[in-house]
CSV table of C-alpha atoms and ligand atoms in Angstrom, one decimal:
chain,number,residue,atom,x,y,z
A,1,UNK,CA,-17.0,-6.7,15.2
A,2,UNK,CA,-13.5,-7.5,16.9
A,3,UNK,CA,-11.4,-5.3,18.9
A,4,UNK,CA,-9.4,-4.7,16.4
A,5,UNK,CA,-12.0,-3.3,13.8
A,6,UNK,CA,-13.3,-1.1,16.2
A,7,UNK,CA,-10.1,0.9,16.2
A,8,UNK,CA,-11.7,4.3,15.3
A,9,UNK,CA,-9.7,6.2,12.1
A,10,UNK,CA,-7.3,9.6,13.5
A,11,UNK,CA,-9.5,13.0,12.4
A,12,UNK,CA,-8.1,15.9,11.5
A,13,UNK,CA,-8.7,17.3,15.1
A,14,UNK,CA,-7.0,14.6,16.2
A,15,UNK,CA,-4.0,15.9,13.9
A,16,UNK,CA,-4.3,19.6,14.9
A,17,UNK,CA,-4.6,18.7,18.8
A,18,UNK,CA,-1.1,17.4,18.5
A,19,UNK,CA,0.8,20.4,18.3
A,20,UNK,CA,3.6,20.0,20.1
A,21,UNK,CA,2.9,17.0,21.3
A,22,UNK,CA,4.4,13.1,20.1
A,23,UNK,CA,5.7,13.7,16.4
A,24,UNK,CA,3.3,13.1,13.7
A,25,UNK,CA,4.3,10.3,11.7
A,26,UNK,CA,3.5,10.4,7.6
A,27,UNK,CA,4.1,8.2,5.0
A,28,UNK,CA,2.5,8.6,1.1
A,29,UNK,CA,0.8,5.8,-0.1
A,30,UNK,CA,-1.3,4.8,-3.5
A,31,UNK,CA,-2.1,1.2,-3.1
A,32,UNK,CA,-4.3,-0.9,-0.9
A,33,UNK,CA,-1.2,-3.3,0.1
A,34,UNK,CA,1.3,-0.4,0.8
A,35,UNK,CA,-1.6,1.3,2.9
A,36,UNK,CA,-1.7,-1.8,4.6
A,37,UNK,CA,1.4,-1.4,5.9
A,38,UNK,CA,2.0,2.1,6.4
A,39,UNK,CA,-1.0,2.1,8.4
A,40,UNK,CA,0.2,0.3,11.3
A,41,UNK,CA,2.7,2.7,11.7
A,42,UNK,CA,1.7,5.9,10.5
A,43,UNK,CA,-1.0,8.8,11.8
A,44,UNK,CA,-1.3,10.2,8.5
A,45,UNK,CA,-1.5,8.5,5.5
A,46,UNK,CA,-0.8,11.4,2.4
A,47,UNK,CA,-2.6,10.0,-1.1
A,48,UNK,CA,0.0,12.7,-2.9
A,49,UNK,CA,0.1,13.8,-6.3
A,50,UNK,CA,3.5,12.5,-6.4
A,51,UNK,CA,2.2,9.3,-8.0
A,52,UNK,CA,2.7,10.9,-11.0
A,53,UNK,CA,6.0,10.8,-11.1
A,54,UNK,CA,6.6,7.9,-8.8
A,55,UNK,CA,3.8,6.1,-10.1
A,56,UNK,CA,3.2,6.4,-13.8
A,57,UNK,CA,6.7,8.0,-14.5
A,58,UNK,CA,6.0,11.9,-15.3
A,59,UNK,CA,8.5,14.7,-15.3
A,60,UNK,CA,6.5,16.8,-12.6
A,61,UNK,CA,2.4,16.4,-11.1
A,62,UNK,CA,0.7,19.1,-13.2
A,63,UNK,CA,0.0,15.9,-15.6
A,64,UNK,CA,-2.2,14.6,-12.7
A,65,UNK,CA,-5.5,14.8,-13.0
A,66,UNK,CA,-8.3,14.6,-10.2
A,67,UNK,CA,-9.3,10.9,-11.3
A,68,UNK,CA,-6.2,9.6,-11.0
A,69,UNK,CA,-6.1,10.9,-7.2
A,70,UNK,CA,-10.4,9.1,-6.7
A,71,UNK,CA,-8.6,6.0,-8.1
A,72,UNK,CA,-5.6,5.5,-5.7
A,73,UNK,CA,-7.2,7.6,-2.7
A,74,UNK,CA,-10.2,4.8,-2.6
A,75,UNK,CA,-7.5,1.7,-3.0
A,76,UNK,CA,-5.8,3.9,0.3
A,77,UNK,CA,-8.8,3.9,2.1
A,78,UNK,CA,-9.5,0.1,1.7
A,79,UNK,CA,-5.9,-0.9,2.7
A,80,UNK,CA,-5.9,1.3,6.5
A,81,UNK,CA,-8.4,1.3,9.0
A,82,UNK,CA,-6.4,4.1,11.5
A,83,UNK,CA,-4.5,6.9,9.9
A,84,UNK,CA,-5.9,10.1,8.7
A,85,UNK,CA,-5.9,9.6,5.2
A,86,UNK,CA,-5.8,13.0,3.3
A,87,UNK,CA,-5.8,13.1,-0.5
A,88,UNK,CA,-3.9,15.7,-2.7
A,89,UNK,CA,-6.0,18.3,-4.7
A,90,UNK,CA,-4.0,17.9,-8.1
A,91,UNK,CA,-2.9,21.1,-10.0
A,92,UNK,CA,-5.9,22.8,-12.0
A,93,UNK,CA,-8.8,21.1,-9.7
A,94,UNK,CA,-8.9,24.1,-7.2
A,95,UNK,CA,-7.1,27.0,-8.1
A,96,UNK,CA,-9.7,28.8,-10.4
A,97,UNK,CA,-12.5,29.7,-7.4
A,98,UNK,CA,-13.0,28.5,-3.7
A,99,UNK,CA,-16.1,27.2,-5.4
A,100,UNK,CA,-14.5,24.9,-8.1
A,101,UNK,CA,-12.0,24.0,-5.0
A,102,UNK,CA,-15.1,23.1,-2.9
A,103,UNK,CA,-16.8,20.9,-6.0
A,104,UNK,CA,-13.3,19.1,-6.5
A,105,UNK,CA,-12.7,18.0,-2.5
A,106,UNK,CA,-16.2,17.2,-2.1
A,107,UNK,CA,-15.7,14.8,-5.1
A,108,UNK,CA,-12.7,13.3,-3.0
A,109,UNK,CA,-14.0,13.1,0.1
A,110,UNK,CA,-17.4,11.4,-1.4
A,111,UNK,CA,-16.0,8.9,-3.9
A,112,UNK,CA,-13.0,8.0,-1.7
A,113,UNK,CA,-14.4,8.8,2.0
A,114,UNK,CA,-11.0,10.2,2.9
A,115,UNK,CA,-10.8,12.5,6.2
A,116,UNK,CA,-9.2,15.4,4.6
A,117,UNK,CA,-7.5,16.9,1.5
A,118,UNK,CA,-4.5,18.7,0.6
A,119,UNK,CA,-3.9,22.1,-1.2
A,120,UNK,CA,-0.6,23.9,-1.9
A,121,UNK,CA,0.1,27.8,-1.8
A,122,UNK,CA,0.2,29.8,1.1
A,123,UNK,CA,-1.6,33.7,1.3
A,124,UNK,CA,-2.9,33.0,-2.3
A,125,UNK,CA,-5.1,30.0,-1.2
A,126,UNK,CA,-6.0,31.3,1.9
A,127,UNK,CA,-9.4,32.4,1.1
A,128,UNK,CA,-10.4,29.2,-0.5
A,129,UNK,CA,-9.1,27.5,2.5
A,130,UNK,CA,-11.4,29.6,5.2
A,131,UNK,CA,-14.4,28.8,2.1
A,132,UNK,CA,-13.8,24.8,2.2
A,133,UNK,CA,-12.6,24.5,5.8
A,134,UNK,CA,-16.3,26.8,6.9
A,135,UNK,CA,-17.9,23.7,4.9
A,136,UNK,CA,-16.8,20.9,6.2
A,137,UNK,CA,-13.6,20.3,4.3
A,138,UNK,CA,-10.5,19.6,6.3
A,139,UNK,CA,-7.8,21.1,5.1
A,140,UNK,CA,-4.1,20.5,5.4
A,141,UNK,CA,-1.8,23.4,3.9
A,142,UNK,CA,1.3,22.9,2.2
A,143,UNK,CA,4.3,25.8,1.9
A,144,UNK,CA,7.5,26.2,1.2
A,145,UNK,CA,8.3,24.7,-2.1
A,146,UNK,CA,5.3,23.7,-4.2
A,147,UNK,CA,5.9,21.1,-6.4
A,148,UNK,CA,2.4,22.0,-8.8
A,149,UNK,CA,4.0,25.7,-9.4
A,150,UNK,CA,7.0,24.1,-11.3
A,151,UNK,CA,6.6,26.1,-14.3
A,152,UNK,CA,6.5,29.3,-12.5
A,153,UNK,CA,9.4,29.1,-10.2
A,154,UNK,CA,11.4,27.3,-12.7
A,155,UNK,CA,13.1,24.2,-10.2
A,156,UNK,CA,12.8,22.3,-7.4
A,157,UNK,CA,15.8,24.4,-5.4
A,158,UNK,CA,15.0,24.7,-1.7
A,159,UNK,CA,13.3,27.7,-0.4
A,160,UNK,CA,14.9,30.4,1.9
A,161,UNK,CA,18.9,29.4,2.1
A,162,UNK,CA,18.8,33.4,2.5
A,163,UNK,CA,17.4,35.1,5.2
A,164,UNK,CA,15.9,38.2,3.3
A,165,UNK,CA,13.2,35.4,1.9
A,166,UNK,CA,12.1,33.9,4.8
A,167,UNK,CA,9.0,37.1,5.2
A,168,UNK,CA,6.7,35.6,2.4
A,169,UNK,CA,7.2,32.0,3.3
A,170,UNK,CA,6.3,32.9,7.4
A,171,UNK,CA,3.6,35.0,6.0
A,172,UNK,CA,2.4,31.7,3.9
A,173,UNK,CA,2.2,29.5,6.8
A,174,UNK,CA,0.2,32.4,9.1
A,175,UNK,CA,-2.1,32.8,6.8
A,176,UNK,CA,-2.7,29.2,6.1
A,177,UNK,CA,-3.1,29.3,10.1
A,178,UNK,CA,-5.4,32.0,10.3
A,179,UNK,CA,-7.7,30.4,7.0
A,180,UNK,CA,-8.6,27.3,9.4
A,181,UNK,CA,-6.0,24.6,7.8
A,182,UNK,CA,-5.6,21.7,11.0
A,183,UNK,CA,-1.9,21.6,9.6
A,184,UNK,CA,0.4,22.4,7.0
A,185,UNK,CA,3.3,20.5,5.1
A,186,UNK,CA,6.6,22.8,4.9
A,187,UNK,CA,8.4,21.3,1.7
A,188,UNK,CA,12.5,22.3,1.2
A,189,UNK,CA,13.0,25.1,3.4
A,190,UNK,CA,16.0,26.2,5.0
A,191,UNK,CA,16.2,24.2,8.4
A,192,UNK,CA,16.3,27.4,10.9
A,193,UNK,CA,12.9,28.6,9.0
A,194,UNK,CA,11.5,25.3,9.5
A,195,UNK,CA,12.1,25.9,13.3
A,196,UNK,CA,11.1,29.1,13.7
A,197,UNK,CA,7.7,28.6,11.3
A,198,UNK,CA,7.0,25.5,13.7
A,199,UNK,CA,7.6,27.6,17.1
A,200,UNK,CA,5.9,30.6,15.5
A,201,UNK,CA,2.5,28.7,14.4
A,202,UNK,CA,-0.8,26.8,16.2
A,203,UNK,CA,-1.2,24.3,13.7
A,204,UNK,CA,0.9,20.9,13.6
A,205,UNK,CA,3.7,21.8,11.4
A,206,UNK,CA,4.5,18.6,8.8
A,207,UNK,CA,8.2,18.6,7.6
A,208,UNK,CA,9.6,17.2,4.1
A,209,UNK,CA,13.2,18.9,4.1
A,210,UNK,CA,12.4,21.2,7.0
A,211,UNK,CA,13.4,20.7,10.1
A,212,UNK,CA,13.6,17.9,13.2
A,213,UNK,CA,11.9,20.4,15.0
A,214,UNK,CA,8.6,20.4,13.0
A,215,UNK,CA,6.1,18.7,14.7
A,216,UNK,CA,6.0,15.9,12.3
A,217,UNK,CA,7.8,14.5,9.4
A,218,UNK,CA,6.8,13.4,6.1
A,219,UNK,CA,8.6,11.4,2.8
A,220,UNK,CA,7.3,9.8,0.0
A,221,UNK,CA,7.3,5.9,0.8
A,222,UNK,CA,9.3,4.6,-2.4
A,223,UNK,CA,11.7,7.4,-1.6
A,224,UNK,CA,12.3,6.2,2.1
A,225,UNK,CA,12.5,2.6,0.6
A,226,UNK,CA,15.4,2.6,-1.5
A,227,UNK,CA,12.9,2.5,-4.8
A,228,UNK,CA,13.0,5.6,-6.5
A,229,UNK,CA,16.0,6.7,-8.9
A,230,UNK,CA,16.5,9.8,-7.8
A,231,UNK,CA,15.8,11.5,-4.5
A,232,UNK,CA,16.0,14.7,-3.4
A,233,UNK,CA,18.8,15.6,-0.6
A,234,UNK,CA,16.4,15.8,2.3
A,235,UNK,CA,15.3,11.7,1.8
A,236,UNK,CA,17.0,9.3,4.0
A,237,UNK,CA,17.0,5.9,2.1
A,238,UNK,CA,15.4,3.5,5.6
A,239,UNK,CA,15.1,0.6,3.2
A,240,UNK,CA,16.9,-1.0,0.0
A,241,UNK,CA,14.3,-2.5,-1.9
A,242,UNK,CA,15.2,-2.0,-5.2
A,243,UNK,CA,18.0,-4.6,-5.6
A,244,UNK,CA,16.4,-7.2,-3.6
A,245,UNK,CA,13.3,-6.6,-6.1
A,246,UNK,CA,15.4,-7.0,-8.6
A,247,UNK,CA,16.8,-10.0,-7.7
A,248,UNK,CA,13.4,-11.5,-7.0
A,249,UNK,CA,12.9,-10.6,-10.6
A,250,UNK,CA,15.9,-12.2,-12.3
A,251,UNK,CA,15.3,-15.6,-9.9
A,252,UNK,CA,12.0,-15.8,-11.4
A,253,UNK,CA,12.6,-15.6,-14.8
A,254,UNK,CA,15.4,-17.8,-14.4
A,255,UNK,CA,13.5,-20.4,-12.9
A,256,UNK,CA,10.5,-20.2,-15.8
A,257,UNK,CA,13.5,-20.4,-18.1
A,258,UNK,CA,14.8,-23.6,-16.9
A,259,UNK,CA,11.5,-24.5,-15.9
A,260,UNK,CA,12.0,-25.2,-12.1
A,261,UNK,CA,9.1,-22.2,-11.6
A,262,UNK,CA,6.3,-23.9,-10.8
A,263,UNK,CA,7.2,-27.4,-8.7
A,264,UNK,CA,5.3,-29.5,-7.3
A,265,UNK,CA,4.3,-27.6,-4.4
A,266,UNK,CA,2.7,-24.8,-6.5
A,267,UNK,CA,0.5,-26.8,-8.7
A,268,UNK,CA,-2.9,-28.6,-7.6
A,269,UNK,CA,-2.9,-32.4,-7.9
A,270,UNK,CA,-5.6,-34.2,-8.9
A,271,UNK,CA,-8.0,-35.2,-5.7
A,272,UNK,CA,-7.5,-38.9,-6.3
A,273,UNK,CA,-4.6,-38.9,-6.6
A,274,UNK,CA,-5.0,-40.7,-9.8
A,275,UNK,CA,-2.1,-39.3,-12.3
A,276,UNK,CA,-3.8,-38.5,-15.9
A,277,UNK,CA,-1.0,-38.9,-18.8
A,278,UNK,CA,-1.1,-35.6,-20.4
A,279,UNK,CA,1.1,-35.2,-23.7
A,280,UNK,CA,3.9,-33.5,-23.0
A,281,UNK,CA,4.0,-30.3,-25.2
A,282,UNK,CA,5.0,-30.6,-28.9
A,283,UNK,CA,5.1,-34.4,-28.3
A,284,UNK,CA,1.3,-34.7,-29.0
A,285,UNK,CA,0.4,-38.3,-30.8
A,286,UNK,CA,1.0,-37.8,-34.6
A,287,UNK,CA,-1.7,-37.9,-36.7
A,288,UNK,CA,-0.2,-39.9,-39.3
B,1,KIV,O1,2.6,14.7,-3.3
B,1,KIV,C1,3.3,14.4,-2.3
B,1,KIV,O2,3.7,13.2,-2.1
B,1,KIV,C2,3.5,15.4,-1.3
B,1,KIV,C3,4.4,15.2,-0.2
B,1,KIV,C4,5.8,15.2,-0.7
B,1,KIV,C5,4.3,16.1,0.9
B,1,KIV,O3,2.9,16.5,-1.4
């Protein structure tokens, strides 16, 4: 084994011995060759439910079922050797029992052999939280807005602008503390909240539209790269790979057009060297 391989993969404890430490880094990734990269940069590696909409083009993730997550979380796990990789819990896999949370992350954690998984909700999942996290089941938290309660809260607006709703978020993130979680994602939040959560709590604090002063950051990669349509406010574009994609694209089919795509350099020859007259299509000998 080289020195390389022997790199051992982050933990969870790893994660939650960080707070307020060097910033956590996190990217999302669903593909072996995205993983790849992220990897080598990245302590955490999220397997999010967003692939819903960023991967198969839904409205919201309550579409997303716990297959889907196996599927891409496995391809993750093959493409990094060192990040953390947790996998999201998708909406209806959990929320019924601690017990049907427990069968659905130990499903995860077996089929894809990812290090921890994600659950959203705050004081309302912080029984099932203790349950998995008392069995072996790392758990990361995730406040602030939730994405999976879209139908009940009606929007993706941020959460606590005003200062008379900060109480049940702060009470979200303590008692996802308290329950055992080694961290918790803070979604949209009003920045000042973000800070005072992250000063206020012992577990690593994970911002997404929080604050700078969250003891680590998270976005969704195609977001960050320029490749998504729309982004929220809280996504700084890093990269502009949508154009140059799309010029990649329109070269391509341009060159199969005019039939440039493949040259010479892109085909085999034969080993010989011999050339073997092949009819050139449509100009096959007539049969007359
Ligand atoms: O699903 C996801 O990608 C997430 C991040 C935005 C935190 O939950």
């Amino acid at each position: 084994m080289s020195a390389q391989e022997q790199i051992r993969r982050l933990s969870a404890p790893d994660i939650r011995a960080r707070k307020g430490g060097e910033p956590i880094v996190c990217l999302t990734s669903y593909h072996a060759h995205t993983a790849r990269l992220v990897d080598a940069y990245c302590d955490v590696v999220l397997v999010g439910d967003s692939l819903g909409m960023v991967m198969h083009g839904l409205e919201t993730t309550v579409p997303v079922t716990l297959d889907m997550m196996i599927l891409q979380g496995h391809a993750v796990m093959r493409g990094s050797k060192h990040a953390l990789v947790v996998v999201d819990l998708p909406f209806g896999s959990y929320e019924a029992s601690k017990e049907q949370a427990f069968a659905s992350a130990a499903r995860v954690m077996k089929e894809t052999g990812c290090g921890a998984i994600k659950i959203e909700g705050g004081r309302r999942m912080a029984e099932t939280i203790a349950f998995l996290t008392e069995r072996g089941v790392p758990v990361m938290g995730h406040v602030g807005l939730t994405p999976q309660a879209i139908n009940t809260i009606g929007s993706f607006r941020a959460q606590g602008r005003d200062e008379s709703d900060w109480a049940p978020i702060e009470a979200d993130a303590r008692a996802v503390t308290d329950a055992g979680a080694f961290a918790v994602v803070l979604e949209a939040i009003a920045e000042p909240l973000g800070r005072r959560i992250s000063a206020q709590i012992k577990i690593p604090t994970i911002g997404i539209g929080a604050s700078v002063a969250c003891d680590g950051q998270i976005l969704v990669l195609e977001d960050m790269l320029g490749l998504s349509p729309r982004v929220p406010k809280f996504v700084k574009r890093f990269g502009d790979l949508g154009p140059s994609i799309e010029h990649a694209i329109k070269s391509y089919a341009q060159e199969v057009r005019a039939r440039t795509f493949p040259g010479p350099e892109h085909v085999y020859p034969m080993r010989s060297g011999a050339v073997t007259e092949l009819p050139q299509r449509g100009k096959g000998p007539s049969r007359a």
